[in-house]
Coordinates of C-alpha atoms and ligand atoms in Angstrom, one line a residue:
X1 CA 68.7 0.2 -4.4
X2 CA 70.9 -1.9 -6.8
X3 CA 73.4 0.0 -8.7
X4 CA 73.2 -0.4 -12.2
X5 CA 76.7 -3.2 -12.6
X6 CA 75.0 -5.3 -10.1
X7 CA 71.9 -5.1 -11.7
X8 CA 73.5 -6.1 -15.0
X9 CA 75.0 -9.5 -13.5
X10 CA 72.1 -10.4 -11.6
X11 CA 70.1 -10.0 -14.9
X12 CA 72.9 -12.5 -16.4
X13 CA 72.7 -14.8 -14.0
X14 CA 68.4 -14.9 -14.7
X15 CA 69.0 -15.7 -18.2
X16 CA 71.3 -18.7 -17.0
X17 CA 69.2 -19.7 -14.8
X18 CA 66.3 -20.3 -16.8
X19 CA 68.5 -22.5 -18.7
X20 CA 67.4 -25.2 -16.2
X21 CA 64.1 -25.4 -17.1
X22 CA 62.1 -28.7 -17.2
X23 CA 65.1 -30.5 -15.7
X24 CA 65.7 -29.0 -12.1
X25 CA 62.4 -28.5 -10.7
X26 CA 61.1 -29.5 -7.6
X27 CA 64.2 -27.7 -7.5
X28 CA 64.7 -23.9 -8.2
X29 CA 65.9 -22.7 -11.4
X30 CA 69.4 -21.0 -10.2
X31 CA 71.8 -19.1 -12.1
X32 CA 75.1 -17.9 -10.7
X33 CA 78.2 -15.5 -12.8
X34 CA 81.5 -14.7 -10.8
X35 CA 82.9 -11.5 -11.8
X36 CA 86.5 -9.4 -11.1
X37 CA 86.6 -6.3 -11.7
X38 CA 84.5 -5.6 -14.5
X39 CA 85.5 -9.3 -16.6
X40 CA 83.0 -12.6 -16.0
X41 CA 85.9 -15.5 -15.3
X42 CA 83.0 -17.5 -14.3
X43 CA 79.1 -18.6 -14.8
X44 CA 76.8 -21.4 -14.2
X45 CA 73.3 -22.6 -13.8
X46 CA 72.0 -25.6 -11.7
X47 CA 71.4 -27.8 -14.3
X48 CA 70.1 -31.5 -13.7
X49 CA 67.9 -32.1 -10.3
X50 CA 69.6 -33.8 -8.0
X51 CA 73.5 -32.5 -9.3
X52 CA 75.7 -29.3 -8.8
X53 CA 74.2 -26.1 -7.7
X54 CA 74.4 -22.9 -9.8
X55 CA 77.7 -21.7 -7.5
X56 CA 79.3 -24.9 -7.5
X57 CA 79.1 -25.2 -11.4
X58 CA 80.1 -21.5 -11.8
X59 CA 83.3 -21.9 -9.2
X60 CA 84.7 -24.7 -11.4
X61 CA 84.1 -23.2 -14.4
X62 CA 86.3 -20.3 -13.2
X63 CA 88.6 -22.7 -11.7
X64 CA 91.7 -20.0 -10.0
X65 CA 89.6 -17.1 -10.9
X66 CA 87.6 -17.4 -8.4
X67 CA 90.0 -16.2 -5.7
X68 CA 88.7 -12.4 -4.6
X69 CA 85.8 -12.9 -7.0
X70 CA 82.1 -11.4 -6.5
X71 CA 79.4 -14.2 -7.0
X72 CA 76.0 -12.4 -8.0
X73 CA 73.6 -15.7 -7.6
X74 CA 69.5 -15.3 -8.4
X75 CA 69.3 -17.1 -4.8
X76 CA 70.8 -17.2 -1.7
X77 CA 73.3 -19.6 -1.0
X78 CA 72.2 -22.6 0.6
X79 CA 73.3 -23.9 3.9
X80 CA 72.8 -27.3 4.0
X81 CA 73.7 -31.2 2.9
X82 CA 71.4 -32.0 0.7
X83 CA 71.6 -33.6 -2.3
X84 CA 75.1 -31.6 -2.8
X85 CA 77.3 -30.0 0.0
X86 CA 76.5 -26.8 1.5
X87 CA 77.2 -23.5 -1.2
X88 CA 77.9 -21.3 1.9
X89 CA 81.1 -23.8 2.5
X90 CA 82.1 -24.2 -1.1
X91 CA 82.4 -20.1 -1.8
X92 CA 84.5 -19.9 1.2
X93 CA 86.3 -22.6 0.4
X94 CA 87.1 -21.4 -3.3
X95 CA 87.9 -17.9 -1.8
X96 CA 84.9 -15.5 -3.0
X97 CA 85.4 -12.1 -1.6
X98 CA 81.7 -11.0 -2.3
X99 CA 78.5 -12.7 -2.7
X100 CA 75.0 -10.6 -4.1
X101 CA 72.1 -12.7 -4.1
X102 CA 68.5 -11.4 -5.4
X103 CA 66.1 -13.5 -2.7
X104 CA 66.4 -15.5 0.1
X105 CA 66.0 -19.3 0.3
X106 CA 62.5 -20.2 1.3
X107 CA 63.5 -23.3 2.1
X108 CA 63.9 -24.2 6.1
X109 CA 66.9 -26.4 5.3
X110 CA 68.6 -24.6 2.9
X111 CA 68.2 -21.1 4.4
X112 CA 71.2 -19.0 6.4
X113 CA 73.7 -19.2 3.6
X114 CA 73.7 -15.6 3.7
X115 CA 74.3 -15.7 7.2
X116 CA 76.9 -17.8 7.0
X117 CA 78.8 -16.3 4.5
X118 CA 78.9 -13.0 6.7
X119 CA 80.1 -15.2 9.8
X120 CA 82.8 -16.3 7.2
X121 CA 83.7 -12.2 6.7
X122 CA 82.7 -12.4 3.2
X123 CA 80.6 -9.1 1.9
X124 CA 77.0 -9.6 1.4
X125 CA 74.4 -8.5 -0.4
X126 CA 70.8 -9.7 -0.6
X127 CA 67.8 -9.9 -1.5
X128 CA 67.4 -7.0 -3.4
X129 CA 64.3 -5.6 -3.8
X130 CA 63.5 -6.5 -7.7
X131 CA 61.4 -9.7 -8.1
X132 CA 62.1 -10.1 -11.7
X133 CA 65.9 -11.3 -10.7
X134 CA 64.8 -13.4 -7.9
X135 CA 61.6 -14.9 -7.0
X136 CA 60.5 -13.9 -10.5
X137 CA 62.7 -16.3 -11.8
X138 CA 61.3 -18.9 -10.6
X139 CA 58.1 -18.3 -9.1
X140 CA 56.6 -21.6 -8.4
X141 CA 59.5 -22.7 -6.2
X142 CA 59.0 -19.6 -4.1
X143 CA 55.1 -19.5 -3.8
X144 CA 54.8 -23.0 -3.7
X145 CA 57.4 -23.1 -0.3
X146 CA 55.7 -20.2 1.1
X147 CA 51.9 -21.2 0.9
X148 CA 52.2 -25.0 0.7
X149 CA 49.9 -25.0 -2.5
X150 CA 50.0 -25.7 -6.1
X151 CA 51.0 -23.0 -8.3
X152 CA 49.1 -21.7 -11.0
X153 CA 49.4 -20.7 -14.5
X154 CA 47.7 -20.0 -17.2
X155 CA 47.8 -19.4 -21.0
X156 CA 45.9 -17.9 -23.2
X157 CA 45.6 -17.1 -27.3
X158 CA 43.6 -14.1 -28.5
X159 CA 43.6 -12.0 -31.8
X160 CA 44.4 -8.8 -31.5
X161 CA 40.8 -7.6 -30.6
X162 CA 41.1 -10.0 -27.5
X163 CA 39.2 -12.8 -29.3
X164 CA 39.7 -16.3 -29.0
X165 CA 37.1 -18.0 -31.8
X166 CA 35.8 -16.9 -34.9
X167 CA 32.4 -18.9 -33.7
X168 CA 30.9 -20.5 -30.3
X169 CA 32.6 -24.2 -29.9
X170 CA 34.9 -24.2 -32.9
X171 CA 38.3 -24.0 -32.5
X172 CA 40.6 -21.1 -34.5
X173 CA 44.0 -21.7 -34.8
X174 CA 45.5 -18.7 -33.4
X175 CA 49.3 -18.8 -32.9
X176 CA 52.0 -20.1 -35.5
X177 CA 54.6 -23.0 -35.1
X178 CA 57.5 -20.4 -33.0
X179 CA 54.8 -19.6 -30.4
X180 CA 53.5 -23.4 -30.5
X181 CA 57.2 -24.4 -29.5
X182 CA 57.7 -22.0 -27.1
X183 CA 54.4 -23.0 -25.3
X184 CA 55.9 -26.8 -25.3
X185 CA 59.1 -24.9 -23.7
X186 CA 57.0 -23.1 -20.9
X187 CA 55.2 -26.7 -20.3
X188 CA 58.1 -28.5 -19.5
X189 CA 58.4 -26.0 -16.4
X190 CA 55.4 -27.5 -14.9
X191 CA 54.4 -30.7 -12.8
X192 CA 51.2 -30.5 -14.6
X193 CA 49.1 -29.2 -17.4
X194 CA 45.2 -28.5 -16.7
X195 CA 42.3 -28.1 -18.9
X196 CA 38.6 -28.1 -18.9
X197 CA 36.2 -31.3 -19.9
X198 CA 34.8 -28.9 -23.1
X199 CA 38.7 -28.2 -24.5
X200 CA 39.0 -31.8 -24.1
X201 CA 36.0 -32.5 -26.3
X202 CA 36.7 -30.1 -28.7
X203 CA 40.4 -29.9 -29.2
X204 CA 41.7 -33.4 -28.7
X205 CA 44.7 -32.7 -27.7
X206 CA 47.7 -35.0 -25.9
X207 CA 49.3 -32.1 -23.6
X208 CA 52.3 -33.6 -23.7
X209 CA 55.8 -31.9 -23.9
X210 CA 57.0 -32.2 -27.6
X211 CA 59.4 -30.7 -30.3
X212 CA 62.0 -29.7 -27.6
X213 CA 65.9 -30.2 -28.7
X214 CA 65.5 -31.8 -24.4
X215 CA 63.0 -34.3 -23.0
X216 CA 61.3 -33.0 -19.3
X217 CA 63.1 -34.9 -16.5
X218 CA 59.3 -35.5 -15.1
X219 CA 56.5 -35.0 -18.2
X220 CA 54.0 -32.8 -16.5
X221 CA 50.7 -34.6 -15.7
X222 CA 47.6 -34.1 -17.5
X223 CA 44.9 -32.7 -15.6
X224 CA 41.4 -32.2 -16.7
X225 CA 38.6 -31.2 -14.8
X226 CA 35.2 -32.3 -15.5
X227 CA 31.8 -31.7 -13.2
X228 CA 30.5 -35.2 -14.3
X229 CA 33.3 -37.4 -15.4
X230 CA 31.7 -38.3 -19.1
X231 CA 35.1 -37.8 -21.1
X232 CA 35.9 -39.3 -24.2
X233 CA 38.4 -42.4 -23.7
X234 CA 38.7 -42.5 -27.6
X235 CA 41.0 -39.2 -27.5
X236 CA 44.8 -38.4 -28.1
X237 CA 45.1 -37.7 -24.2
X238 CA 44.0 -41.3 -23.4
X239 CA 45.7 -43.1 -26.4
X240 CA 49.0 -41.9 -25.2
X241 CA 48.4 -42.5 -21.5
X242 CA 51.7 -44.1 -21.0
X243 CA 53.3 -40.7 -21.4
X244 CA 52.3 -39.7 -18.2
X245 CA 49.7 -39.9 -15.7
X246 CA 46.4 -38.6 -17.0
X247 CA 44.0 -37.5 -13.2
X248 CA 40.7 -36.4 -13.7
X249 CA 39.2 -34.1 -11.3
X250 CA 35.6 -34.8 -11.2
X251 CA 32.4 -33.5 -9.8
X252 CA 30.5 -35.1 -7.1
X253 CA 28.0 -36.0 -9.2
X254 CA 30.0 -38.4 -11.4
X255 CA 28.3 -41.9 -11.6
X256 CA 30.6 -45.1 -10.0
X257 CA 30.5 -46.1 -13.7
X258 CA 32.2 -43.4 -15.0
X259 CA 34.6 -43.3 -12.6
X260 CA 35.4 -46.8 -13.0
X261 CA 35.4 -45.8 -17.0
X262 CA 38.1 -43.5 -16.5
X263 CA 40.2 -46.0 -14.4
X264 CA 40.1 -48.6 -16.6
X265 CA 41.6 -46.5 -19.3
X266 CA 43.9 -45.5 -16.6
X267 CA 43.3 -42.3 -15.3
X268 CA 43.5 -41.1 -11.6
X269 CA 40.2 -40.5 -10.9
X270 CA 39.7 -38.4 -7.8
X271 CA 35.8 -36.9 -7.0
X272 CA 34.9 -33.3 -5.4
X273 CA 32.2 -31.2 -4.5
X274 CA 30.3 -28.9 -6.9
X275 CA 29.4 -25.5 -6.6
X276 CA 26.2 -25.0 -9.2
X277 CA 26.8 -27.2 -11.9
X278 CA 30.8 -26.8 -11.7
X279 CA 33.4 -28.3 -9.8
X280 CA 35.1 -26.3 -6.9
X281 CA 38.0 -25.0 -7.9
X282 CA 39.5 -24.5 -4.9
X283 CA 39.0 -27.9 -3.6
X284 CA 40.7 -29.0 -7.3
X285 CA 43.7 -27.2 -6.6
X286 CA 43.8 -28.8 -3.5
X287 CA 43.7 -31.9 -4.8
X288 CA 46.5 -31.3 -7.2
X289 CA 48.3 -30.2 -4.1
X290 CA 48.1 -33.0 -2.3
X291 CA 49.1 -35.5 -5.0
X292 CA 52.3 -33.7 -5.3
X293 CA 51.7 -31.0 -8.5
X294 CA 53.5 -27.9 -7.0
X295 CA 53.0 -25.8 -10.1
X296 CA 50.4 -26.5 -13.1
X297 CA 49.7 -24.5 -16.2
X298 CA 45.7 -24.3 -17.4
X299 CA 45.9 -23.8 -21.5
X300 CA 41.8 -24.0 -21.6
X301 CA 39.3 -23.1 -22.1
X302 CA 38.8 -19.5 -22.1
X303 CA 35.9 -20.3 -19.4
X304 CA 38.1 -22.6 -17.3
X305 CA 41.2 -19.2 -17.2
X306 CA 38.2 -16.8 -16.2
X307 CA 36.5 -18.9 -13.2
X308 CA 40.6 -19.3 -11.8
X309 CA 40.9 -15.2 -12.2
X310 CA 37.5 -14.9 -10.8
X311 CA 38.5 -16.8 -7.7
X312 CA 42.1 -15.3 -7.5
X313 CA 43.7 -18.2 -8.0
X314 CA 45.8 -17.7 -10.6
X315 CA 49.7 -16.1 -10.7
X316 CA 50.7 -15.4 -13.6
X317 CA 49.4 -15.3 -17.2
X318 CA 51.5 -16.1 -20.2
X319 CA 49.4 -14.4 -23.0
X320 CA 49.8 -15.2 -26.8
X321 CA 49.0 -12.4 -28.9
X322 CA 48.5 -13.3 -32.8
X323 CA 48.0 -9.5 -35.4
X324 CA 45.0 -11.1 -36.9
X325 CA 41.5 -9.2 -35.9
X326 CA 38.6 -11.1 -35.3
X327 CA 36.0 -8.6 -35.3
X328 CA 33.0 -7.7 -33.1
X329 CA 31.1 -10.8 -33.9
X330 CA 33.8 -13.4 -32.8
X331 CA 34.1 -15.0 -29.0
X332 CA 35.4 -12.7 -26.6
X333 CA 37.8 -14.2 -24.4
X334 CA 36.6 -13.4 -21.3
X335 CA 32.7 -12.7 -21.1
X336 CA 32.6 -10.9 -18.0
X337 CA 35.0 -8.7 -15.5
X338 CA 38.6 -7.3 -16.1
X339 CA 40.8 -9.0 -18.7
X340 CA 44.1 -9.8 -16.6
X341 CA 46.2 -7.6 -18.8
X342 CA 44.0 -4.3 -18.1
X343 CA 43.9 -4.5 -14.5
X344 CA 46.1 -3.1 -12.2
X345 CA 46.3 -6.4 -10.1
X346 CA 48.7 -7.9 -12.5
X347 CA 52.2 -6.2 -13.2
X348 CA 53.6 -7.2 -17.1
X349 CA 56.8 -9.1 -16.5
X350 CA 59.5 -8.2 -18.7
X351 CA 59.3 -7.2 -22.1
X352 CA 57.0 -8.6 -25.1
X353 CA 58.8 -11.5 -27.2
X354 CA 58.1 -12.3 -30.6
X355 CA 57.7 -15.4 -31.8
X356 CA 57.1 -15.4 -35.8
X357 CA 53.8 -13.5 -35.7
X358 CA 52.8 -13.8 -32.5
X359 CA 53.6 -12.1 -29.2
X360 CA 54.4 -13.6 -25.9
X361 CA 53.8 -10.9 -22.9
X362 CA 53.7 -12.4 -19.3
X363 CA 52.2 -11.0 -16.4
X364 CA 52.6 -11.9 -12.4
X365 CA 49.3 -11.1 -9.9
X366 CA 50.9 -8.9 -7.8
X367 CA 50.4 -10.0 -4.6
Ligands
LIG1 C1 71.8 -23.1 -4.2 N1 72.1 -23.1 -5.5 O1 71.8 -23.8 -7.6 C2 70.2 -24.4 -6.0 C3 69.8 -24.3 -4.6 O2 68.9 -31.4 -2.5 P1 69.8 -30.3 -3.0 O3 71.2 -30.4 -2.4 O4 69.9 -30.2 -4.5 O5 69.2 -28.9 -2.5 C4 68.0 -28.5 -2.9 C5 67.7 -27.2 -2.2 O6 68.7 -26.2 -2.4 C6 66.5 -26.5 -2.9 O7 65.3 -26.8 -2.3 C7 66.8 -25.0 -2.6 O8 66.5 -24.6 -1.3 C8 68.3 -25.0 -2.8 N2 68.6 -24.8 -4.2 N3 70.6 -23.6 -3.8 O9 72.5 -22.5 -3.4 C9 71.4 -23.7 -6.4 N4 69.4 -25.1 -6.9
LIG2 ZN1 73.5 -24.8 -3.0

């Protein structure tokens, strides 16, 4: 069990890790605090892919300090020459007595900095058993190394009731500008942003990452899936194609015309098989998998989230919830089995956030 002061750093060094988002990742979000006695003389997050780890950028912001210090760091220490040195080195170098680390590196490269360290005679601790500090941090980094596939999100906006539309096929505005923001925050996470041929059609939207005081170091694809390919190339999503890279997943059926359509307008256009009149999930995520997405986030439809949860394919949900009722005549969001957030599958993550009106809660398929 973690005792309640290491808990308390660990927790500090999440919140500073998730400062990273939408510029590490294919890296891991890492956040590190180096403590004495009970004062931090230290902190850092790994900040930019490709520069200083978490440790290294805590270390020299504690410069002397960190002589006989305890690191607490969201992951373990890695072990190898990468991009940077080794972390394992630099604490032992810089003369940490203690490192506490919340989960192991998945990585084969990087793993054995805890190892290492102990080699070294430093103290360590890690992983502790509480997946919100560790893998929760950061969960496409971890599931995505463990199970070689893409990692998938979703997001959804309901009333209060657990509506989505006032009527069949027209869109109700559901959240305010906070929540709007924050979902442009969340996106940024992501290598790629899914939705479903009909939100297409009826929402227009771009799916880009805007409104953020920081631009994503990689704009997350756009991704939609469509069983036959007949998309409008009139929309926001193709007008701003040089944003990034639009791919449309498309059932087998789809005619070489419209496949040569959607190229011309520049999509990736890449073809599976159908199951009934609707293109195979599984083989989609595959797909996104192989052209390099290791974690996407579906905003839509309602339809789209429910065949995912139906298959199990989903691992977290970030839910939206606005006060305003709908009433028993409005759409439900999903039409059939357990809504995500009354099952015992899924564990809430945290607590509820507000934004203006509306309230974020976010929950991980336990697994
Ligand atoms: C740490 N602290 O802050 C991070 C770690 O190519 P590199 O050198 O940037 O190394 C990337 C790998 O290092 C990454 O896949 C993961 O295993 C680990 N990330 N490790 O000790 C950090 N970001
Ligand atoms: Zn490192």
């Amino acid at each position: 069990m973690l005792d309640e002061r290491d808990k308390k750093w660990l927790t500090y060094a999440a919140k500073l890790a998730i400062k990273g988002r939408g510029r590490v990742h294919p890296n891991p979000m890492v956040g590190c605090v180096l403590v004495k006695g009970n004062r931090m003389v230290g902190e850092g997050w790994h900040q930019e892919y490709g520069s200083n780890h978490a440790e290294v950028v805590a270390t020299t912001n504690a410069q002397a300090d960190a002589i006989g210090s305890t690191a607490y760091v969201t992951l373990e220490p890695c072990n190898h020459e990468g991009k940077t040195g080794p972390c394992s080195e630099h604490l032992i170098k810089v003369g940490v007595k203690k490192v506490v680390f919340a989960a192991s590196d998945p990585g084969v490269a990087a793993a054995g900095g805890a190892k290492r360290l102990k080699e070294a005679g430093i103290e360590v601790r890690g992983p502790v058993d509480d997946f919100s500090l560790g893998e929760g941090v950061d969960p496409a980094f971890f599931y995505s190394a463990r199970y070689e596939r893409t990692y998938l999100a979703l997001k959804l906006a309901v009333s209060k009731d657990d509506k989505i539309a006032e009527t069949v096929g027209v869109r109700t505005f559901l959240t305010g500008e906070q929540a709007n923001t924050e979902v442009h925050r969340i996106r940024s996470g992501f290598d790629g942003i899914v939705v479903g041929a009909n939100t297409l059609r009826a929402d227009d939207p771009f799916l880009t990452v805007r409104e953020l005081p920081y631009e994503p170091r990689l704009p997350p694809a756009r991704i939609v899936i469509s069983s036959d390919g007949d998309l409008c190339i009139q929309s926001n999503l193709f007008g701003s194609i040089g944003r990034s890279p639009v791919l449309v997943i498309a059932g087998e059926t789809t005619s070489a015309s419209s496949i040569n359509r959607l190229r011309s307008a520049g999509a990736i256009v890449e073809v599976v098989k159908c199951v009934g009149k609707r293109v195979d999930l599984v083989e989609s995520l595959q797909v996104m998998w192989e052209k390099g997405l290791k974690s996407v986030m579906c905003e839509g439809g309602a339809e789209l989230a429910q065949a995912f949860c139906a298959l199990d394919l989903a691992q977290r949900l970030y839910l939206f919830r606005t006060g305003r009722i709908l009433g028993p005549k409005a759409v439900p969001v999903f039409s059939k089995g357990s809504l995500p957030w009354n099952s015992n599958l899924w564990e809430q993550r945290g607590n509820e956030v507000n934004f203006g009106e509306d309230v974020l809660t976010i929950y991980d398929r336990e697994r």
